[in-house]
Amino acid sequence: MKAGWASAGAVTAAGGVLAGLGLVIAKSLTAPASGRTYDLVIRDVDDSGERPIVVLDRTPRTSAPGLYCLIAENGGWVQLSHDVMDRGPHLVGREVVGDLSQGLTAGDRVSWSGIVFPSPEKAGLEATGIEVQTDVGFAPAWLVTGRGDLSTLWTIHIHGLGSPRAGTLRGVQVASEAGLTSLVVTYRNDGEGPTVGSGRSELGASEADDVRAAVRLARENGARNVILFGWSMGASIALQLAADPELRGVVTGLVLESPVLDWVATIKANCERSGLPAWTGTLALPWLNVGRLARLTGITSPLALSNFDWIARADELSLPTLILHGSLDTSSPFHLSTQLRKLRPDIVDLEAFEADHTMSWNSDRERWRSVLQTWLTSHTAFG
């Protein structure tokens, strides 16, 4: 009898621990927008050559060829060259491109980033700051006209979870060069848009309403058609709007970079990325999907994550879609993009890069830009 009660108690305790872990994962996933994590340390700055060389610990990120940035705690923003220099078994060197006037010294803490343009001006774009009226307040946006005038085809650029809108400027450049008008949006609880409730992300479920308002604004200002360009979670938002009957005939194409095509698979992948077993991701699902538990997580309504499974809903897609995705993505599983391409080869084009999450442009800028330019030219009639 006592052994039986002990076993039952152990099972109950284990269940409580697992439920608690699920809550922690759900809260981490939906956490309010916060500042950057400065998790790299500058080991040395070599000024002996023509250009300064920053020496960093060797990691999969720092040793990946491509164009990247270091963002320092003091606000410095340093672009690094494409090439990686071997500085021994544990260190790499990256040459600085451009100005190092804000300075970096050994011991400084920095953040690694694929965002190389902190503002439209740094991307060579002329932008006007505007506000999109949403149901929860005004959301700031950048309006970029491709050839100085508003076109009748607009691209709306939607950033991902935990990333600022500046990350989308890599795609805005190409759209602008093609003569298209671009609207670079923010949305609720992203750190730039309106703050609602607890400030937690709802993984695109409610944020889609704010981007829908941006589509309406585009229509009110001369856009006949809209291409939605979504990054990561922004791609999930774009897919929701593409399936919205209200926008049928208005949204005419999708460009998806490192898309979240299935939140359940993505949560599992991010658990693995964080060092947990993939199966622990399923522990978070009740805390996101069930009303009472979702409220304990801090979100206002259950998210019904099955609605965000675009592999299961592939037959509902109808628009020409370009997917740009890194085969090394440890956050949004690349195999889902290949699966969607196989399910819908009639409308989905997939271009693979040897890159991690949202780093396709950085890994091969010229090919990324060329693929996007070609797709825009072949799938759109410019206004």
PDB file of N, CA, C and O in Angstrom, residues 27-88:
ATOM      1  N   LYS A  27       5.907  30.562 -21.780  1.00  0.00           N
ATOM      2  CA  LYS A  27       6.191  31.937 -21.379  1.00  0.00           C
ATOM      3  C   LYS A  27       7.427  32.478 -22.092  1.00  0.00           C
ATOM      4  O   LYS A  27       7.480  33.650 -22.475  1.00  0.00           O
ATOM      5  N   SER A  28       8.422  31.632 -22.266  1.00  0.00           N
ATOM      6  CA  SER A  28       9.627  32.058 -22.967  1.00  0.00           C
ATOM      7  C   SER A  28       9.332  32.396 -24.424  1.00  0.00           C
ATOM      8  O   SER A  28       9.817  33.394 -24.959  1.00  0.00           O
ATOM      9  N   LEU A  29       8.520  31.563 -25.062  1.00  0.00           N
ATOM     10  CA  LEU A  29       8.177  31.763 -26.472  1.00  0.00           C
ATOM     11  C   LEU A  29       7.407  33.052 -26.699  1.00  0.00           C
ATOM     12  O   LEU A  29       7.609  33.753 -27.699  1.00  0.00           O
ATOM     13  N   THR A  30       6.520  33.384 -25.768  1.00  0.00           N
ATOM     14  CA  THR A  30       5.640  34.545 -25.946  1.00  0.00           C
ATOM     15  C   THR A  30       6.112  35.760 -25.161  1.00  0.00           C
ATOM     16  O   THR A  30       5.383  36.735 -25.043  1.00  0.00           O
ATOM     17  N   ALA A  31       7.325  35.712 -24.622  1.00  0.00           N
ATOM     18  CA  ALA A  31       7.816  36.765 -23.723  1.00  0.00           C
ATOM     19  C   ALA A  31       7.737  38.147 -24.365  1.00  0.00           C
ATOM     20  O   ALA A  31       7.945  38.303 -25.580  1.00  0.00           O
ATOM     21  N   PRO A  32       7.410  39.171 -23.565  1.00  0.00           N
ATOM     22  CA  PRO A  32       7.384  40.542 -24.089  1.00  0.00           C
ATOM     23  C   PRO A  32       8.726  40.920 -24.721  1.00  0.00           C
ATOM     24  O   PRO A  32       9.788  40.404 -24.327  1.00  0.00           O
ATOM     25  N   ALA A  33       8.659  41.822 -25.691  1.00  0.00           N
ATOM     26  CA  ALA A  33       9.872  42.274 -26.372  1.00  0.00           C
ATOM     27  C   ALA A  33      10.856  42.841 -25.351  1.00  0.00           C
ATOM     28  O   ALA A  33      10.477  43.554 -24.428  1.00  0.00           O
ATOM     29  N   SER A  34      12.117  42.485 -25.519  1.00  0.00           N
ATOM     30  CA  SER A  34      13.153  42.960 -24.602  1.00  0.00           C
ATOM     31  C   SER A  34      14.381  43.333 -25.399  1.00  0.00           C
ATOM     32  O   SER A  34      14.436  43.174 -26.628  1.00  0.00           O
ATOM     33  N   GLY A  35      15.391  43.821 -24.715  1.00  0.00           N
ATOM     34  CA  GLY A  35      16.610  44.236 -25.384  1.00  0.00           C
ATOM     35  C   GLY A  35      17.420  43.061 -25.897  1.00  0.00           C
ATOM     36  O   GLY A  35      17.118  41.892 -25.634  1.00  0.00           O
ATOM     37  N   ARG A  36      18.466  43.374 -26.615  1.00  0.00           N
ATOM     38  CA  ARG A  36      19.349  42.356 -27.176  1.00  0.00           C
ATOM     39  C   ARG A  36      20.120  41.631 -26.081  1.00  0.00           C
ATOM     40  O   ARG A  36      20.358  42.169 -25.002  1.00  0.00           O
ATOM     41  N   THR A  37      20.558  40.431 -26.408  1.00  0.00           N
ATOM     42  CA  THR A  37      21.461  39.682 -25.546  1.00  0.00           C
ATOM     43  C   THR A  37      22.879  39.822 -26.098  1.00  0.00           C
ATOM     44  O   THR A  37      23.139  39.467 -27.252  1.00  0.00           O
ATOM     45  N   TYR A  38      23.764  40.351 -25.295  1.00  0.00           N
ATOM     46  CA  TYR A  38      25.146  40.563 -25.717  1.00  0.00           C
ATOM     47  C   TYR A  38      25.976  39.380 -25.203  1.00  0.00           C
ATOM     48  O   TYR A  38      26.575  39.421 -24.134  1.00  0.00           O
ATOM     49  N   ASP A  39      25.968  38.325 -26.011  1.00  0.00           N
ATOM     50  CA  ASP A  39      26.509  37.046 -25.557  1.00  0.00           C
ATOM     51  C   ASP A  39      27.857  36.694 -26.172  1.00  0.00           C
ATOM     52  O   ASP A  39      28.354  35.587 -25.983  1.00  0.00           O
ATOM     53  N   LEU A  40      28.455  37.627 -26.913  1.00  0.00           N
ATOM     54  CA  LEU A  40      29.794  37.420 -27.463  1.00  0.00           C
ATOM     55  C   LEU A  40      30.756  38.413 -26.815  1.00  0.00           C
ATOM     56  O   LEU A  40      30.366  39.540 -26.493  1.00  0.00           O
ATOM     57  N   VAL A  41      31.989  38.004 -26.681  1.00  0.00           N
ATOM     58  CA  VAL A  41      33.026  38.876 -26.120  1.00  0.00           C
ATOM     59  C   VAL A  41      34.103  39.109 -27.180  1.00  0.00           C
ATOM     60  O   VAL A  41      34.572  38.152 -27.822  1.00  0.00           O
ATOM     61  N   ILE A  42      34.473  40.371 -27.400  1.00  0.00           N
ATOM     62  CA  ILE A  42      35.583  40.680 -28.296  1.00  0.00           C
ATOM     63  C   ILE A  42      36.873  40.206 -27.631  1.00  0.00           C
ATOM     64  O   ILE A  42      37.229  40.652 -26.541  1.00  0.00           O
ATOM     65  N   ARG A  43      37.571  39.290 -28.280  1.00  0.00           N
ATOM     66  CA  ARG A  43      38.809  38.758 -27.716  1.00  0.00           C
ATOM     67  C   ARG A  43      40.008  39.635 -28.057  1.00  0.00           C
ATOM     68  O   ARG A  43      40.970  39.712 -27.293  1.00  0.00           O
ATOM     69  N   ASP A  44      39.939  40.311 -29.216  1.00  0.00           N
ATOM     70  CA  ASP A  44      41.046  41.187 -29.606  1.00  0.00           C
ATOM     71  C   ASP A  44      40.569  42.036 -30.790  1.00  0.00           C
ATOM     72  O   ASP A  44      39.628  41.658 -31.499  1.00  0.00           O
ATOM     73  N   VAL A  45      41.222  43.172 -30.973  1.00  0.00           N
ATOM     74  CA  VAL A  45      41.039  43.972 -32.175  1.00  0.00           C
ATOM     75  C   VAL A  45      42.420  44.213 -32.759  1.00  0.00           C
ATOM     76  O   VAL A  45      43.267  44.886 -32.140  1.00  0.00           O
ATOM     77  N   ASP A  46      42.681  43.626 -33.923  1.00  0.00           N
ATOM     78  CA  ASP A  46      43.988  43.682 -34.570  1.00  0.00           C
ATOM     79  C   ASP A  46      44.003  44.859 -35.538  1.00  0.00           C
ATOM     80  O   ASP A  46      43.331  44.845 -36.564  1.00  0.00           O
ATOM     81  N   ASP A  47      44.795  45.882 -35.213  1.00  0.00           N
ATOM     82  CA  ASP A  47      44.880  47.087 -36.049  1.00  0.00           C
ATOM     83  C   ASP A  47      46.144  47.119 -36.897  1.00  0.00           C
ATOM     84  O   ASP A  47      46.514  48.177 -37.421  1.00  0.00           O
ATOM     85  N   SER A  48      46.804  45.983 -37.049  1.00  0.00           N
ATOM     86  CA  SER A  48      48.096  45.974 -37.745  1.00  0.00           C
ATOM     87  C   SER A  48      47.970  46.074 -39.257  1.00  0.00           C
ATOM     88  O   SER A  48      48.943  46.423 -39.938  1.00  0.00           O
ATOM     89  N   GLY A  49      46.817  45.779 -39.802  1.00  0.00           N
ATOM     90  CA  GLY A  49      46.636  45.799 -41.247  1.00  0.00           C
ATOM     91  C   GLY A  49      45.899  47.029 -41.742  1.00  0.00           C
ATOM     92  O   GLY A  49      45.686  48.002 -41.006  1.00  0.00           O
ATOM     93  N   GLU A  50      45.476  46.965 -43.008  1.00  0.00           N
ATOM     94  CA  GLU A  50      44.769  48.098 -43.620  1.00  0.00           C
ATOM     95  C   GLU A  50      43.419  48.323 -42.964  1.00  0.00           C
ATOM     96  O   GLU A  50      42.971  49.462 -42.804  1.00  0.00           O
ATOM     97  N   ARG A  51      42.757  47.236 -42.595  1.00  0.00           N
ATOM     98  CA  ARG A  51      41.457  47.326 -41.936  1.00  0.00           C
ATOM     99  C   ARG A  51      41.534  46.615 -40.586  1.00  0.00           C
ATOM    100  O   ARG A  51      42.217  45.605 -40.449  1.00  0.00           O
ATOM    101  N   PRO A  52      40.829  47.114 -39.573  1.00  0.00           N
ATOM    102  CA  PRO A  52      40.814  46.420 -38.281  1.00  0.00           C
ATOM    103  C   PRO A  52      40.209  45.018 -38.427  1.00  0.00           C
ATOM    104  O   PRO A  52      39.314  44.796 -39.233  1.00  0.00           O
ATOM    105  N   ILE A  53      40.712  44.086 -37.640  1.00  0.00           N
ATOM    106  CA  ILE A  53      40.190  42.727 -37.604  1.00  0.00           C
ATOM    107  C   ILE A  53      39.713  42.446 -36.190  1.00  0.00           C
ATOM    108  O   ILE A  53      40.460  42.596 -35.221  1.00  0.00           O
ATOM    109  N   VAL A  54      38.437  42.069 -36.072  1.00  0.00           N
ATOM    110  CA  VAL A  54      37.861  41.728 -34.782  1.00  0.00           C
ATOM    111  C   VAL A  54      38.025  40.230 -34.568  1.00  0.00           C
ATOM    112  O   VAL A  54      37.671  39.421 -35.430  1.00  0.00           O
ATOM    113  N   VAL A  55      38.559  39.857 -33.419  1.00  0.00           N
ATOM    114  CA  VAL A  55      38.792  38.444 -33.102  1.00  0.00           C
ATOM    115  C   VAL A  55      37.723  37.980 -32.110  1.00  0.00           C
ATOM    116  O   VAL A  55      37.486  38.627 -31.079  1.00  0.00           O
ATOM    117  N   LEU A  56      37.085  36.865 -32.466  1.00  0.00           N
ATOM    118  CA  LEU A  56      35.956  36.337 -31.697  1.00  0.00           C
ATOM    119  C   LEU A  56      36.144  34.853 -31.431  1.00  0.00           C
ATOM    120  O   LEU A  56      36.910  34.173 -32.126  1.00  0.00           O
ATOM    121  N   ASP A  57      35.417  34.336 -30.451  1.00  0.00           N
ATOM    122  CA  ASP A  57      35.377  32.895 -30.245  1.00  0.00           C
ATOM    123  C   ASP A  57      34.799  32.219 -31.484  1.00  0.00           C
ATOM    124  O   ASP A  57      33.863  32.731 -32.116  1.00  0.00           O
ATOM    125  N   ARG A  58      35.336  31.068 -31.823  1.00  0.00           N
ATOM    126  CA  ARG A  58      34.838  30.309 -32.975  1.00  0.00           C
ATOM    127  C   ARG A  58      33.530  29.613 -32.600  1.00  0.00           C
ATOM    128  O   ARG A  58      33.489  28.792 -31.681  1.00  0.00           O
ATOM    129  N   THR A  59      32.455  29.951 -33.288  1.00  0.00           N
ATOM    130  CA  THR A  59      31.146  29.317 -33.123  1.00  0.00           C
ATOM    131  C   THR A  59      30.564  29.081 -34.508  1.00  0.00           C
ATOM    132  O   THR A  59      31.087  29.612 -35.501  1.00  0.00           O
ATOM    133  N   PRO A  60      29.482  28.315 -34.621  1.00  0.00           N
ATOM    134  CA  PRO A  60      28.863  28.162 -35.941  1.00  0.00           C
ATOM    135  C   PRO A  60      28.473  29.502 -36.564  1.00  0.00           C
ATOM    136  O   PRO A  60      28.538  29.662 -37.785  1.00  0.00           O
ATOM    137  N   ARG A  61      28.068  30.474 -35.740  1.00  0.00           N
ATOM    138  CA  ARG A  61      27.687  31.782 -36.282  1.00  0.00           C
ATOM    139  C   ARG A  61      28.911  32.574 -36.743  1.00  0.00           C
ATOM    140  O   ARG A  61      28.959  33.075 -37.871  1.00  0.00           O
ATOM    141  N   THR A  62      29.889  32.717 -35.862  1.00  0.00           N
ATOM    142  CA  THR A  62      31.022  33.584 -36.182  1.00  0.00           C
ATOM    143  C   THR A  62      31.914  33.017 -37.277  1.00  0.00           C
ATOM    144  O   THR A  62      32.659  33.761 -37.919  1.00  0.00           O
ATOM    145  N   SER A  63      31.845  31.699 -37.506  1.00  0.00           N
ATOM    146  CA  SER A  63      32.674  31.076 -38.537  1.00  0.00           C
ATOM    147  C   SER A  63      31.921  30.856 -39.846  1.00  0.00           C
ATOM    148  O   SER A  63      32.457  30.235 -40.768  1.00  0.00           O
ATOM    149  N   ALA A  64      30.709  31.363 -39.952  1.00  0.00           N
ATOM    150  CA  ALA A  64      29.926  31.222 -41.178  1.00  0.00           C
ATOM    151  C   ALA A  64      30.294  32.338 -42.160  1.00  0.00           C
ATOM    152  O   ALA A  64      30.189  33.522 -41.818  1.00  0.00           O
ATOM    153  N   PRO A  65      30.726  32.002 -43.379  1.00  0.00           N
ATOM    154  CA  PRO A  65      31.014  33.050 -44.359  1.00  0.00           C
ATOM    155  C   PRO A  65      29.749  33.859 -44.655  1.00  0.00           C
ATOM    156  O   PRO A  65      28.641  33.326 -44.672  1.00  0.00           O
ATOM    157  N   GLY A  66      29.928  35.148 -44.859  1.00  0.00           N
ATOM    158  CA  GLY A  66      28.786  35.998 -45.166  1.00  0.00           C
ATOM    159  C   GLY A  66      28.959  37.370 -44.560  1.00  0.00           C
ATOM    160  O   GLY A  66      29.933  37.659 -43.869  1.00  0.00           O
ATOM    161  N   LEU A  67      28.003  38.238 -44.845  1.00  0.00           N
ATOM    162  CA  LEU A  67      28.024  39.613 -44.352  1.00  0.00           C
ATOM    163  C   LEU A  67      27.171  39.704 -43.096  1.00  0.00           C
ATOM    164  O   LEU A  67      25.965  39.465 -43.141  1.00  0.00           O
ATOM    165  N   TYR A  68      27.804  40.069 -41.984  1.00  0.00           N
ATOM    166  CA  TYR A  68      27.111  40.132 -40.703  1.00  0.00           C
ATOM    167  C   TYR A  68      27.519  41.397 -39.960  1.00  0.00           C
ATOM    168  O   TYR A  68      28.399  42.143 -40.399  1.00  0.00           O
ATOM    169  N   CYS A  69      26.867  41.624 -38.812  1.00  0.00           N
ATOM    170  CA  CYS A  69      27.157  42.792 -38.000  1.00  0.00           C
ATOM    171  C   CYS A  69      27.395  42.396 -36.555  1.00  0.00           C
ATOM    172  O   CYS A  69      26.870  41.384 -36.083  1.00  0.00           O
ATOM    173  N   LEU A  70      28.161  43.234 -35.878  1.00  0.00           N
ATOM    174  CA  LEU A  70      28.261  43.188 -34.436  1.00  0.00           C
ATOM    175  C   LEU A  70      27.584  44.431 -33.876  1.00  0.00           C
ATOM    176  O   LEU A  70      27.862  45.550 -34.322  1.00  0.00           O
ATOM    177  N   ILE A  71      26.696  44.230 -32.917  1.00  0.00           N
ATOM    178  CA  ILE A  71      26.034  45.348 -32.248  1.00  0.00           C
ATOM    179  C   ILE A  71      26.546  45.368 -30.816  1.00  0.00           C
ATOM    180  O   ILE A  71      26.430  44.377 -30.083  1.00  0.00           O
ATOM    181  N   ALA A  72      27.132  46.488 -30.424  1.00  0.00           N
ATOM    182  CA  ALA A  72      27.783  46.592 -29.117  1.00  0.00           C
ATOM    183  C   ALA A  72      26.834  47.169 -28.080  1.00  0.00           C
ATOM    184  O   ALA A  72      25.855  47.851 -28.415  1.00  0.00           O
ATOM    185  N   GLU A  73      27.143  46.900 -26.832  1.00  0.00           N
ATOM    186  CA  GLU A  73      26.344  47.436 -25.730  1.00  0.00           C
ATOM    187  C   GLU A  73      26.343  48.958 -25.722  1.00  0.00           C
ATOM    188  O   GLU A  73      25.384  49.585 -25.275  1.00  0.00           O
ATOM    189  N   ASN A  74      27.428  49.567 -26.245  1.00  0.00           N
ATOM    190  CA  ASN A  74      27.500  51.031 -26.264  1.00  0.00           C
ATOM    191  C   ASN A  74      26.768  51.650 -27.450  1.00  0.00           C
ATOM    192  O   ASN A  74      26.833  52.863 -27.665  1.00  0.00           O
ATOM    193  N   GLY A  75      26.069  50.817 -28.226  1.00  0.00           N
ATOM    194  CA  GLY A  75      25.312  51.322 -29.376  1.00  0.00           C
ATOM    195  C   GLY A  75      26.057  51.234 -30.683  1.00  0.00           C
ATOM    196  O   GLY A  75      25.501  51.542 -31.738  1.00  0.00           O
ATOM    197  N   GLY A  76      27.318  50.850 -30.651  1.00  0.00           N
ATOM    198  CA  GLY A  76      28.081  50.716 -31.887  1.00  0.00           C
ATOM    199  C   GLY A  76      27.518  49.631 -32.792  1.00  0.00           C
ATOM    200  O   GLY A  76      27.005  48.613 -32.325  1.00  0.00           O
ATOM    201  N   TRP A  77      27.628  49.864 -34.094  1.00  0.00           N
ATOM    202  CA  TRP A  77      27.078  48.943 -35.100  1.00  0.00           C
ATOM    203  C   TRP A  77      28.158  48.731 -36.146  1.00  0.00           C
ATOM    204  O   TRP A  77      28.448  49.638 -36.920  1.00  0.00           O
ATOM    205  N   VAL A  78      28.780  47.566 -36.157  1.00  0.00           N
ATOM    206  CA  VAL A  78      29.966  47.321 -36.972  1.00  0.00           C
ATOM    207  C   VAL A  78      29.688  46.238 -37.997  1.00  0.00           C
ATOM    208  O   VAL A  78      29.309  45.126 -37.645  1.00  0.00           O
ATOM    209  N   GLN A  79      29.881  46.567 -39.273  1.00  0.00           N
ATOM    210  CA  GLN A  79      29.727  45.575 -40.335  1.00  0.00           C
ATOM    211  C   GLN A  79      31.022  44.794 -40.501  1.00  0.00           C
ATOM    212  O   GLN A  79      32.112  45.352 -40.428  1.00  0.00           O
ATOM    213  N   LEU A  80      30.870  43.492 -40.747  1.00  0.00           N
ATOM    214  CA  LEU A  80      32.012  42.601 -40.917  1.00  0.00           C
ATOM    215  C   LEU A  80      32.070  42.087 -42.346  1.00  0.00           C
ATOM    216  O   LEU A  80      31.044  41.948 -43.021  1.00  0.00           O
ATOM    217  N   SER A  81      33.265  41.758 -42.782  1.00  0.00           N
ATOM    218  CA  SER A  81      33.448  41.271 -44.147  1.00  0.00           C
ATOM    219  C   SER A  81      32.933  39.844 -44.295  1.00  0.00           C
ATOM    220  O   SER A  81      32.677  39.138 -43.319  1.00  0.00           O
ATOM    221  N   HIS A  82      32.844  39.415 -45.539  1.00  0.00           N
ATOM    222  CA  HIS A  82      32.326  38.093 -45.859  1.00  0.00           C
ATOM    223  C   HIS A  82      33.268  36.981 -45.405  1.00  0.00           C
ATOM    224  O   HIS A  82      32.823  35.911 -44.967  1.00  0.00           O
ATOM    225  N   ASP A  83      34.567  37.221 -45.493  1.00  0.00           N
ATOM    226  CA  ASP A  83      35.546  36.157 -45.288  1.00  0.00           C
ATOM    227  C   ASP A  83      35.842  35.937 -43.808  1.00  0.00           C
ATOM    228  O   ASP A  83      35.771  36.856 -42.995  1.00  0.00           O
ATOM    229  N   VAL A  84      36.189  34.687 -43.494  1.00  0.00           N
ATOM    230  CA  VAL A  84      36.531  34.287 -42.132  1.00  0.00           C
ATOM    231  C   VAL A  84      38.022  33.974 -42.078  1.00  0.00           C
ATOM    232  O   VAL A  84      38.539  33.221 -42.909  1.00  0.00           O
ATOM    233  N   MET A  85      38.722  34.556 -41.102  1.00  0.00           N
ATOM    234  CA  MET A  85      40.154  34.329 -40.939  1.00  0.00           C
ATOM    235  C   MET A  85      40.400  33.369 -39.773  1.00  0.00           C
ATOM    236  O   MET A  85      39.821  33.544 -38.698  1.00  0.00           O
ATOM    237  N   ASP A  86      41.250  32.398 -40.005  1.00  0.00           N
ATOM    238  CA  ASP A  86      41.569  31.410 -38.978  1.00  0.00           C
ATOM    239  C   ASP A  86      42.564  32.014 -37.992  1.00  0.00           C
ATOM    240  O   ASP A  86      43.659  32.423 -38.358  1.00  0.00           O
ATOM    241  N   ARG A  87      42.167  32.069 -36.741  1.00  0.00           N
ATOM    242  CA  ARG A  87      43.050  32.563 -35.681  1.00  0.00           C
ATOM    243  C   ARG A  87      43.326  31.468 -34.643  1.00  0.00           C
ATOM    244  O   ARG A  87      43.448  31.745 -33.462  1.00  0.00           O
ATOM    245  N   GLY A  88      43.402  30.239 -35.107  1.00  0.00           N
ATOM    246  CA  GLY A  88      43.637  29.128 -34.205  1.00  0.00           C
ATOM    247  C   GLY A  88      42.399  28.272 -34.042  1.00  0.00           C
ATOM    248  O   GLY A  88      41.343  28.551 -34.615  1.00  0.00           O
TER     249      GLY A  88
END
